[in-house]
Tab-separated table of C-alpha atoms and ligand atoms in Angstrom:
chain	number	residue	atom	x	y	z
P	1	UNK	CA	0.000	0.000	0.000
P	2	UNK	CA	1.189	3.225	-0.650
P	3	UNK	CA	2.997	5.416	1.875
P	4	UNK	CA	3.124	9.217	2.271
P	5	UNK	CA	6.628	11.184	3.529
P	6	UNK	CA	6.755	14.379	3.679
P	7	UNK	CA	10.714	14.602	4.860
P	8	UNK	CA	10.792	18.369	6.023
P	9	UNK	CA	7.887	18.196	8.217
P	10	UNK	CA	8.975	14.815	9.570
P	11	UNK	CA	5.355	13.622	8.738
P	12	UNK	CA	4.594	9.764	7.770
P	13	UNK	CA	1.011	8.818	6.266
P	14	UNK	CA	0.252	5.115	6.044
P	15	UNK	CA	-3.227	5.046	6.393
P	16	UNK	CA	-4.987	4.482	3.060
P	17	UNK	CA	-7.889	6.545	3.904
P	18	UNK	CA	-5.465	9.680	4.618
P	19	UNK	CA	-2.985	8.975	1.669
P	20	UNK	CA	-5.813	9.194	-1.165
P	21	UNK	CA	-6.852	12.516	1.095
P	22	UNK	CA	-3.813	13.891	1.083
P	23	UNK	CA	-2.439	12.947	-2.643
P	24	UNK	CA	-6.300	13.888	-3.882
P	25	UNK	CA	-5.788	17.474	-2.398
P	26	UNK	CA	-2.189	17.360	-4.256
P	27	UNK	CA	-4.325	16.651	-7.192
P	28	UNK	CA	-3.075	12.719	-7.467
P	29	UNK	CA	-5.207	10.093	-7.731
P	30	UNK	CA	-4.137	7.039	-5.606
P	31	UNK	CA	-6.551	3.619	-6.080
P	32	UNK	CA	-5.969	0.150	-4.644
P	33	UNK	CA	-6.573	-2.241	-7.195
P	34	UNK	CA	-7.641	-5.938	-4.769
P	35	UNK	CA	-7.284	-8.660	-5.680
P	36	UNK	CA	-4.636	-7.630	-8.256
P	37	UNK	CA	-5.414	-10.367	-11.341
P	38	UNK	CA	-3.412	-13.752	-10.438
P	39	UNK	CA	-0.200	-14.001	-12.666
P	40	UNK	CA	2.244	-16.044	-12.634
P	41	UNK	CA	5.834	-14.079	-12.500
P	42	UNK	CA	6.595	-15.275	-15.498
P	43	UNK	CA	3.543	-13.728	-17.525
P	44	UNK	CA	3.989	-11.417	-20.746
P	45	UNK	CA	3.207	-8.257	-21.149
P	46	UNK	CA	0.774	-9.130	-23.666
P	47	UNK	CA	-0.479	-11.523	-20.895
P	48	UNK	CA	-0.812	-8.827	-17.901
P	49	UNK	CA	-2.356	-6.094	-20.756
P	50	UNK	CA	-4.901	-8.646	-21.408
P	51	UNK	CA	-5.987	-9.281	-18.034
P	52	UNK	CA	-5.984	-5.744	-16.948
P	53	UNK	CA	-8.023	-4.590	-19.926
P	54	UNK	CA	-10.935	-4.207	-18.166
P	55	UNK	CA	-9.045	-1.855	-15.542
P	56	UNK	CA	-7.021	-0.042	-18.202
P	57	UNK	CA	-10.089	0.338	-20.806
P	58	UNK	CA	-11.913	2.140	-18.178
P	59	UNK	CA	-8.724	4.620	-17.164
P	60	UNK	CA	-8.279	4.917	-21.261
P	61	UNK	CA	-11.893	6.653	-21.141
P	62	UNK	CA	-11.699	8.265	-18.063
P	63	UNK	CA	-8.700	10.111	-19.067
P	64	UNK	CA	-8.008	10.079	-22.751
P	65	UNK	CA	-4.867	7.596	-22.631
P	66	UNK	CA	-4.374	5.998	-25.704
P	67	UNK	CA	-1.334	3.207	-25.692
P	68	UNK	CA	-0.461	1.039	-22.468
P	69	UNK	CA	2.951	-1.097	-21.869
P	70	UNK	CA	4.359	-3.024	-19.250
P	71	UNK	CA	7.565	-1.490	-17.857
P	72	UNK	CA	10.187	-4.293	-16.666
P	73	UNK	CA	12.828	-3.471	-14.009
P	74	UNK	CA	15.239	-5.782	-12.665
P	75	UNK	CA	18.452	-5.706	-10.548
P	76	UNK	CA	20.563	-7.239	-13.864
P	77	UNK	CA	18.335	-4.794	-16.490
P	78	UNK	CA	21.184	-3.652	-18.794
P	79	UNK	CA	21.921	0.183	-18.365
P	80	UNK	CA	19.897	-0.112	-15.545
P	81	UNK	CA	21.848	3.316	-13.659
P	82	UNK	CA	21.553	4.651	-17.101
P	83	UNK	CA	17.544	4.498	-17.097
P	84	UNK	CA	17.355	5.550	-13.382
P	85	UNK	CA	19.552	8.418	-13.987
P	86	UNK	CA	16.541	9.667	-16.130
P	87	UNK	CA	13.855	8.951	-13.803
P	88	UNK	CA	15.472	10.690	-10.863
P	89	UNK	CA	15.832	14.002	-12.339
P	90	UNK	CA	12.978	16.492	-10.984
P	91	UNK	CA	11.116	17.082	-14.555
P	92	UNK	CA	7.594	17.103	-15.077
P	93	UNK	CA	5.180	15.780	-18.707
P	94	UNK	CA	3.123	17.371	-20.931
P	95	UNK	CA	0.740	14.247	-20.205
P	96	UNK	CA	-0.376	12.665	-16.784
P	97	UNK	CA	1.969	10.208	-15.453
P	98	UNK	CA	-0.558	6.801	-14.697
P	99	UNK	CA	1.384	4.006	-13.542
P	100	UNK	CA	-0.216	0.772	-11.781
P	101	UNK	CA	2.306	-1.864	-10.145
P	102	UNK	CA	2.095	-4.979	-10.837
P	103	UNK	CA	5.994	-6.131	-8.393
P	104	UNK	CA	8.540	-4.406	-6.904
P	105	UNK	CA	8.189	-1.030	-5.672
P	106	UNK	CA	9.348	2.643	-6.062
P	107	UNK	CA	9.315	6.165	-5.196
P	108	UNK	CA	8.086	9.329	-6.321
P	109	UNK	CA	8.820	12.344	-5.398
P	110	UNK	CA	6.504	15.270	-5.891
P	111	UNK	CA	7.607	19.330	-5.743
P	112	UNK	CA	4.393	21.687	-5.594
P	113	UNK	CA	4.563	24.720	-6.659
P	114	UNK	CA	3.820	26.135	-2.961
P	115	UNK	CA	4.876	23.472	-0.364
P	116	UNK	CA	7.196	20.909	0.763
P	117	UNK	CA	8.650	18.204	-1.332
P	118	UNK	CA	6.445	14.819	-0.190
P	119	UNK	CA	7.887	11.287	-1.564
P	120	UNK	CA	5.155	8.353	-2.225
P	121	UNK	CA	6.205	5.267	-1.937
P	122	UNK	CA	4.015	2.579	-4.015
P	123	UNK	CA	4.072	-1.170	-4.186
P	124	UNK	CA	2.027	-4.133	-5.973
P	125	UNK	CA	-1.631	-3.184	-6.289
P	126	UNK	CA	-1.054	0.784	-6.180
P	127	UNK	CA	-2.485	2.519	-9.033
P	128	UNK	CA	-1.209	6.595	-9.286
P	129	UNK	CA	-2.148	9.098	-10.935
P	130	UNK	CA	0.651	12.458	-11.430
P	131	UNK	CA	-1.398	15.022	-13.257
P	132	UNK	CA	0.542	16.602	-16.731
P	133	UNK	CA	2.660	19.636	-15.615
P	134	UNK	CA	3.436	17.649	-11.962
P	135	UNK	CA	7.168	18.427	-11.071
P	136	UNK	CA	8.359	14.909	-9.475
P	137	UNK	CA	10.742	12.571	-9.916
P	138	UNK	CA	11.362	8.675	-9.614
P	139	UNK	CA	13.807	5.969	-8.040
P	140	UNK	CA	13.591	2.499	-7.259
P	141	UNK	CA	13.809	1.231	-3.695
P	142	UNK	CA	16.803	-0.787	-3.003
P	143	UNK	CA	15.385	-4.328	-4.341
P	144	UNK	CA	15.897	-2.417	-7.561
P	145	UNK	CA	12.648	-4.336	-8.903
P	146	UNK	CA	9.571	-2.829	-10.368
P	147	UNK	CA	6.873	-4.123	-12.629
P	148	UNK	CA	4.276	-1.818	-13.560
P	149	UNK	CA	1.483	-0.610	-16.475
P	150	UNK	CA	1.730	2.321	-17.950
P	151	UNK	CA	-0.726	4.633	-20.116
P	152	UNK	CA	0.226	7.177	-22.219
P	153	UNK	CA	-2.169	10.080	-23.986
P	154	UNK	CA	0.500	10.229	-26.226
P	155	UNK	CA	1.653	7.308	-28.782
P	156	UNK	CA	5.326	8.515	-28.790
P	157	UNK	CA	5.412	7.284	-24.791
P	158	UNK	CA	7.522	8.783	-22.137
P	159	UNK	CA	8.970	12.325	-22.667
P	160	UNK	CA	10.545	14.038	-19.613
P	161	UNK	CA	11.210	17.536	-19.625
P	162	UNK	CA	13.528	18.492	-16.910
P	163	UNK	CA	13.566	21.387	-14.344
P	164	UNK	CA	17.645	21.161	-13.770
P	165	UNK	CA	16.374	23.091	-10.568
P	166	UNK	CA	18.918	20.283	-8.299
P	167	UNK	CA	16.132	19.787	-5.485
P	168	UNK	CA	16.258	16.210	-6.446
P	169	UNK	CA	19.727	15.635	-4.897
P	170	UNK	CA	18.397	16.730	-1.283
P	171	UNK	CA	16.089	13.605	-1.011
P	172	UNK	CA	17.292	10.043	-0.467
P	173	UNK	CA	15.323	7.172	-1.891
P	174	UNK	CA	14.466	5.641	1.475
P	175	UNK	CA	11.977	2.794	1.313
P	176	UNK	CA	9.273	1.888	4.324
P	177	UNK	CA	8.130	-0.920	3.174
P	178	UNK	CA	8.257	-4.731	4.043
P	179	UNK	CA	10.366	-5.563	0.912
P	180	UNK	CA	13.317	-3.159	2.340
P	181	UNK	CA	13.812	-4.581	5.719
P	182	UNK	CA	17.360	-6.631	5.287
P	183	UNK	CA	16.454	-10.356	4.987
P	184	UNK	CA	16.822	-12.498	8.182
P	185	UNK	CA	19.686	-14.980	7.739
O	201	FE2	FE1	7.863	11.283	-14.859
């Protein structure tokens, strides 16, 4: 389930009820998608696209998204530092940012305009929403493993334009969640 940081004020949300409050008043759309559709890990794109299509026809009509992929992130993906170097850059879109994880787990980071810097950390089964125009940026937690679906309004797919205002380097990528804790030996 999601979880909301916002570092500077020292303030931790974790309850689903007051994440979707707070990221709806942020203008982000948070949803749990439960039960996620059974898949086996090894499952194709084409095979996760087909049994989300009922879930992904209705966000293509509710917000004009046109294309949908499957986004495949692994500890060993070549250029891996490459790709995250990209995603952890404070830029914003010139369309909405929808993203629904299927494994793994990440981070964004969202700058408002007027307020503090608040990360949101999102796992298997979190569907979000970053509105077009959204400064943020993105990391992986340190399982370095994300699987997730993502629509585009915009058939060329995902174009960053970057802010190169540096607040990115004051935030650490620091992971709450279960997957994080070191493994017991
Ligand atoms: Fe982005």
């Amino acid at each position: 389930m999601a979880v909301v940081r916002v570092p500077r004020a020292g303030r931790t949300i974790d309850d689903l009820e007051a994440v979707v409050a707070f990221l709806a008043a942020q203008g982000i759309d948070h949803e749990r998608w439960e039960p996620t559709h059974p898949l086996p890990p090894t499952a194709s794109a084409d095979q996760v696209l087909l049994a989300y299509d009922p879930e992904i026809a209705r966000l293509k009509a509710r917000g004009g998204y046109l294309t949908a992929d499957v986004i495949d992130v692994r500890p060993d993906t070549p250029n891996l530092e490459a790709m995250l170097a990209k995603f952890r850059r404070e830029h914003w879109h010139d369309e909405d940012e929808v993203r629904f994880i299927l494994e793994g787990s990440g981070i964004f980071f969202v700058h408002p305009r007027a307020g503090d810097v608040f990360a949101i950390e999102v796992g298997a089964g979190d569907l979000i929403r970053v509105p077009r125009g959204t400064w943020h940026w993105f990391d992986l937690c340190a399982e370095r493993r994300i699987r997730a679906i993502r629509l585009f309004q915009d058939a060329a797919g995902w174009t960053p334009r970057y802010t190169e205002s540096g607040v990115d380097t004051g935030y650490e990528p620091v992971c709450l969640g279960p997957a994080q804790l070191p493994a017991r030996t």
